[in-house]
Short mmCIF file of C-alpha atoms in Angstrom, two decimals:
data_model
loop_
_atom_site.label_atom_id
_atom_site.label_comp_id
_atom_site.label_asym_id
_atom_site.label_seq_id
_atom_site.Cartn_x
_atom_site.Cartn_y
_atom_site.Cartn_z
CA MET K 2 -3.85 -13.36 15.11
CA GLY K 3 -0.70 -11.40 15.69
CA ARG K 4 -0.78 -9.28 12.52
CA LYS K 5 1.04 -6.00 13.15
CA PHE K 6 -1.03 -2.99 12.10
CA CYS K 7 0.67 -1.26 9.16
CA VAL K 8 -0.08 2.27 7.95
CA GLY K 9 1.41 3.58 4.72
CA GLY K 10 1.35 7.16 3.53
CA ASN K 11 1.39 7.57 -0.24
CA TRP K 12 2.57 11.10 -0.96
CA LYS K 13 2.02 10.58 -4.72
CA MET K 14 3.46 13.40 -6.89
CA ASN K 15 3.50 15.90 -4.05
CA GLY K 16 6.16 17.49 -1.93
CA SER K 17 9.15 19.81 -1.80
CA LYS K 18 12.13 20.03 0.52
CA ASP K 19 10.27 22.60 2.60
CA SER K 20 7.03 20.63 2.89
CA ILE K 21 8.83 17.33 3.58
CA THR K 22 10.86 19.03 6.31
CA GLU K 23 7.64 20.20 7.99
CA LEU K 24 6.00 16.80 7.62
CA ALA K 25 9.06 15.05 9.05
CA LYS K 26 8.89 17.34 12.11
CA ILE K 27 5.24 16.38 12.66
CA LEU K 28 5.96 12.66 12.29
CA SER K 29 9.04 12.84 14.49
CA ALA K 30 7.08 14.62 17.22
CA GLY K 31 4.20 12.14 16.96
CA PRO K 32 3.79 10.38 19.21
CA LEU K 33 3.17 7.38 16.94
CA ASP K 34 1.80 4.09 18.25
CA PRO K 35 4.87 1.84 18.65
CA ASN K 36 2.70 -1.18 17.84
CA THR K 37 1.96 0.16 14.35
CA GLU K 38 4.42 -0.15 11.47
CA VAL K 39 4.62 3.13 9.52
CA VAL K 40 5.86 3.55 5.95
CA VAL K 41 5.81 6.67 3.77
CA GLY K 42 5.80 6.47 -0.02
CA CYS K 43 7.98 9.31 -1.19
CA PRO K 44 8.66 10.71 -4.69
CA SER K 45 11.92 9.07 -5.75
CA VAL K 46 13.86 12.34 -6.04
CA TYR K 47 13.21 13.05 -2.34
CA ILE K 48 13.76 9.58 -0.86
CA SER K 49 17.28 10.29 0.39
CA PHE K 50 16.23 13.69 1.76
CA ALA K 51 13.19 12.23 3.56
CA ARG K 52 15.17 9.28 4.92
CA GLY K 53 17.64 11.70 6.47
CA LEU K 54 14.89 13.58 8.32
CA LEU K 55 12.58 10.79 9.44
CA PRO K 56 13.12 8.62 12.52
CA SER K 57 14.49 5.15 11.76
CA SER K 58 11.24 3.63 13.04
CA ILE K 59 9.45 4.94 9.92
CA GLY K 60 10.07 3.06 6.69
CA VAL K 61 10.46 4.83 3.36
CA ALA K 62 8.94 3.44 0.16
CA GLY K 63 9.40 4.19 -3.49
CA GLN K 64 6.16 4.65 -5.41
CA ASN K 65 7.19 2.51 -8.37
CA CYS K 66 10.09 0.52 -9.77
CA TYR K 67 10.82 -1.48 -12.90
CA LYS K 68 11.19 -5.23 -13.38
CA VAL K 69 14.89 -5.35 -14.34
CA LYS K 70 18.17 -4.30 -12.75
CA SER K 71 19.40 -1.78 -15.34
CA GLY K 72 19.36 -0.91 -19.02
CA ALA K 73 17.83 1.28 -21.71
CA PHE K 74 14.61 2.17 -19.87
CA THR K 75 14.61 5.95 -19.83
CA GLY K 76 12.85 7.39 -16.81
CA GLU K 77 12.52 4.08 -14.98
CA ILE K 78 13.99 3.21 -11.57
CA ALA K 79 15.46 -0.11 -10.43
CA PRO K 80 14.79 -1.61 -6.99
CA SER K 81 18.52 -1.44 -6.25
CA MET K 82 18.42 2.32 -6.89
CA LEU K 83 15.60 2.76 -4.39
CA LYS K 84 17.59 0.79 -1.83
CA ASP K 85 20.72 2.79 -2.61
CA VAL K 86 19.03 6.05 -1.59
CA GLY K 87 17.42 4.69 1.57
CA ALA K 88 14.10 3.07 0.65
CA ASP K 89 13.26 -0.33 2.06
CA TRP K 90 9.75 -0.61 0.59
CA VAL K 91 8.04 0.02 -2.74
CA ILE K 92 4.36 0.56 -3.62
CA LEU K 93 3.39 -1.42 -6.73
CA GLY K 94 0.17 -1.83 -8.69
CA HIS K 95 -1.49 1.37 -7.49
CA SER K 96 -4.70 2.08 -9.39
CA GLU K 97 -3.17 5.25 -10.83
CA ARG K 98 -0.34 3.17 -12.33
CA ARG K 99 -2.89 0.73 -13.70
CA ALA K 100 -5.33 3.35 -15.07
CA ILE K 101 -3.12 6.25 -16.15
CA PHE K 102 -0.01 4.36 -17.21
CA GLY K 103 -1.69 1.20 -18.47
CA GLU K 104 0.12 -1.26 -16.22
CA SER K 105 -1.27 -4.78 -16.59
CA ASP K 106 -1.67 -7.46 -13.94
CA GLU K 107 1.24 -9.30 -15.57
CA LEU K 108 3.60 -6.31 -15.50
CA ILE K 109 2.74 -5.60 -11.88
CA ALA K 110 3.42 -9.23 -11.00
CA ASP K 111 6.80 -9.04 -12.75
CA LYS K 112 7.63 -5.88 -10.79
CA VAL K 113 6.59 -7.46 -7.49
CA GLU K 114 8.67 -10.56 -8.17
CA PHE K 115 11.78 -8.58 -9.06
CA ALA K 116 11.46 -6.05 -6.23
CA LEU K 117 11.21 -8.90 -3.70
CA SER K 118 14.20 -10.67 -5.23
CA GLU K 119 16.20 -7.45 -4.85
CA GLY K 120 15.39 -7.20 -1.14
CA LEU K 121 12.60 -4.61 -1.09
CA LYS K 122 9.38 -5.09 0.85
CA VAL K 123 6.27 -4.56 -1.26
CA ILE K 124 2.89 -2.92 -0.76
CA ALA K 125 0.91 -4.50 -3.60
CA CYS K 126 -2.31 -2.67 -4.51
CA ILE K 127 -5.53 -4.12 -5.83
CA GLY K 128 -9.06 -2.78 -6.22
CA GLU K 129 -12.11 -2.35 -8.41
CA THR K 130 -13.53 0.66 -10.24
CA LEU K 131 -17.02 2.01 -9.57
CA GLN K 132 -18.24 0.47 -12.84
CA GLU K 133 -16.86 -2.92 -11.78
CA ARG K 134 -18.43 -2.65 -8.32
CA GLU K 135 -21.83 -1.72 -9.75
CA ALA K 136 -21.58 -4.68 -12.12
CA GLY K 137 -21.02 -7.02 -9.18
CA GLN K 138 -17.43 -7.68 -10.20
CA THR K 139 -15.65 -6.55 -7.01
CA GLU K 140 -14.47 -9.99 -5.92
CA ALA K 141 -13.71 -11.19 -9.46
CA VAL K 142 -11.47 -8.16 -10.13
CA CYS K 143 -9.73 -8.28 -6.75
CA PHE K 144 -9.15 -12.02 -6.98
CA ARG K 145 -7.77 -11.71 -10.55
CA GLN K 146 -5.34 -9.00 -9.51
CA THR K 147 -4.33 -10.91 -6.37
CA LYS K 148 -3.86 -14.16 -8.31
CA ALA K 149 -1.33 -12.47 -10.62
CA ILE K 150 0.67 -11.27 -7.61
CA ALA K 151 0.35 -14.59 -5.76
CA SER K 152 1.68 -16.47 -8.77
CA VAL K 153 5.15 -14.94 -8.27
CA VAL K 154 5.44 -14.66 -4.48
CA LYS K 155 7.24 -17.44 -2.62
CA ASP K 156 7.78 -15.67 0.73
CA TRP K 157 4.83 -13.57 1.89
CA SER K 158 6.58 -12.11 4.93
CA ASN K 159 7.72 -9.07 2.92
CA VAL K 160 4.38 -8.40 1.19
CA VAL K 161 1.44 -6.27 2.31
CA ILE K 162 -1.74 -6.21 0.21
CA ALA K 163 -3.53 -2.87 -0.08
CA TYR K 164 -7.19 -3.07 -1.05
CA GLU K 165 -8.09 0.26 -2.62
CA PRO K 166 -11.53 0.58 -4.19
CA VAL K 167 -10.73 2.92 -7.07
CA TRP K 168 -14.05 4.75 -6.67
CA ALA K 169 -12.97 5.82 -3.17
CA ILE K 170 -9.49 7.16 -3.98
CA GLY K 171 -9.32 10.94 -3.78
CA THR K 172 -13.07 11.24 -4.19
CA GLY K 173 -14.03 11.78 -0.58
CA LYS K 174 -16.14 8.61 -0.85
CA THR K 175 -15.09 5.85 1.51
CA ALA K 176 -16.20 2.27 1.59
CA THR K 177 -18.18 1.83 4.77
CA PRO K 178 -16.38 -0.24 7.42
CA ALA K 179 -18.78 -3.07 6.59
CA GLN K 180 -18.07 -2.83 2.84
CA ALA K 181 -14.33 -2.76 3.41
CA GLN K 182 -14.47 -5.64 5.90
CA GLU K 183 -16.51 -7.72 3.46
CA VAL K 184 -13.84 -7.47 0.75
CA HIS K 185 -10.98 -7.97 3.21
CA ALA K 186 -12.65 -11.11 4.57
CA ALA K 187 -13.21 -12.40 1.03
CA LEU K 188 -9.56 -11.80 0.21
CA ARG K 189 -8.44 -13.62 3.34
CA LYS K 190 -10.67 -16.57 2.36
CA TRP K 191 -9.13 -16.49 -1.13
CA PHE K 192 -5.65 -16.74 0.39
CA ALA K 193 -6.74 -19.68 2.55
CA GLU K 194 -8.13 -21.52 -0.47
CA ASN K 195 -5.48 -20.61 -3.05
CA VAL K 196 -2.23 -20.07 -1.13
CA SER K 197 -2.35 -21.48 2.40
CA GLN K 198 -4.14 -21.05 5.71
CA ALA K 199 -0.88 -19.85 7.25
CA VAL K 200 -0.53 -17.05 4.70
CA SER K 201 -4.21 -16.19 5.07
CA ASP K 202 -3.74 -15.83 8.82
CA SER K 203 -0.55 -13.75 8.54
CA ILE K 204 -0.96 -11.58 5.43
CA ARG K 205 -1.66 -7.96 6.25
CA ILE K 206 -4.40 -6.36 4.16
CA GLN K 207 -4.53 -2.58 4.26
CA TYR K 208 -7.54 -0.47 3.29
CA GLY K 209 -6.99 2.58 1.11
CA GLY K 210 -9.46 5.11 -0.22
CA SER K 211 -10.21 8.48 1.39
CA VAL K 212 -9.01 7.40 4.82
CA THR K 213 -9.10 10.30 7.29
CA ALA K 214 -8.70 10.83 11.01
CA ALA K 215 -12.50 10.91 11.21
CA ASN K 216 -13.11 7.42 9.81
CA ALA K 217 -9.83 5.61 10.61
CA ARG K 218 -10.78 4.35 14.05
CA GLU K 219 -13.97 2.62 12.93
CA LEU K 220 -12.25 1.10 9.91
CA ALA K 221 -9.36 -0.08 12.10
CA SER K 222 -11.79 -1.90 14.38
CA GLN K 223 -12.76 -4.37 11.64
CA PRO K 224 -11.20 -7.82 12.18
CA ASP K 225 -9.66 -8.20 8.71
CA ILE K 226 -8.40 -4.62 8.20
CA ASP K 227 -4.73 -4.60 9.17
CA GLY K 228 -3.84 -1.01 8.37
CA PHE K 229 -4.24 1.71 5.79
CA LEU K 230 -2.64 3.07 2.65
CA VAL K 231 -3.39 6.77 2.99
CA GLY K 232 -3.27 9.32 0.18
CA GLY K 233 -4.00 13.01 0.73
CA ALA K 234 -4.32 12.77 4.51
CA SER K 235 -0.74 11.44 4.74
CA LEU K 236 0.47 14.93 3.82
CA LYS K 237 -1.36 16.49 6.77
CA PRO K 238 -0.91 16.48 10.57
CA GLU K 239 -3.95 14.19 10.86
CA PHE K 240 -1.78 11.34 9.56
CA VAL K 241 -0.55 10.96 13.15
CA GLN K 242 -4.12 10.27 14.29
CA ILE K 243 -4.59 7.73 11.49
CA VAL K 244 -1.41 5.91 12.53
CA ASN K 245 -2.80 5.81 16.07
CA ALA K 246 -6.25 4.55 15.06
CA ARG K 247 -5.81 1.32 17.00
CA GLN K 248 -4.91 3.01 20.29
#
């Protein structure tokens, strides 16, 4: 299949110069599997600092950006600003942005489209809540969110999809490898039927939701899981083991 395993660390609203310095030492020492692409999602104020400490083999992502180049949008960040301080990726559509900040499928699609047009690579997040899963809506929700993103993407080579069941984020609950694989396989089938077989074969679909060193290897063994988007564990030494889950 040839899909390169891709592990992202989402630091969320965490970090200081001291803690990022320590984390950069751990990541620099590794060793990290050279066959795995690694990206860390850094708070915007620390992107330049982190970029200066991390090896060039590790990508740096913003955790959000807006859908226009500049203007009267107090507190927002443009893709070009992220690039200017050393980021080459951005995480968009995270469930926390959707739930806490009320971001709609349409806004997320607009952000994805503009970030790609400005030369950033995108980790685009999708996923269902516990209520939606229990109501049997997992695929309907994931497909709806994916459809909005797919409607604006022309070149998929710079997009990674991150499937994050909201009920498993920061809760300690993890989808079983079988549950995660089932959704990933359904998403890949959706891409084959609604975008193209070539995109379905090549698109990387990460799993996110309480990924740890203890469960990463079994999750990584599933045929349609192409990496992880890691929250809390990406701030700890065990992130190295998660990156190396395919070894």
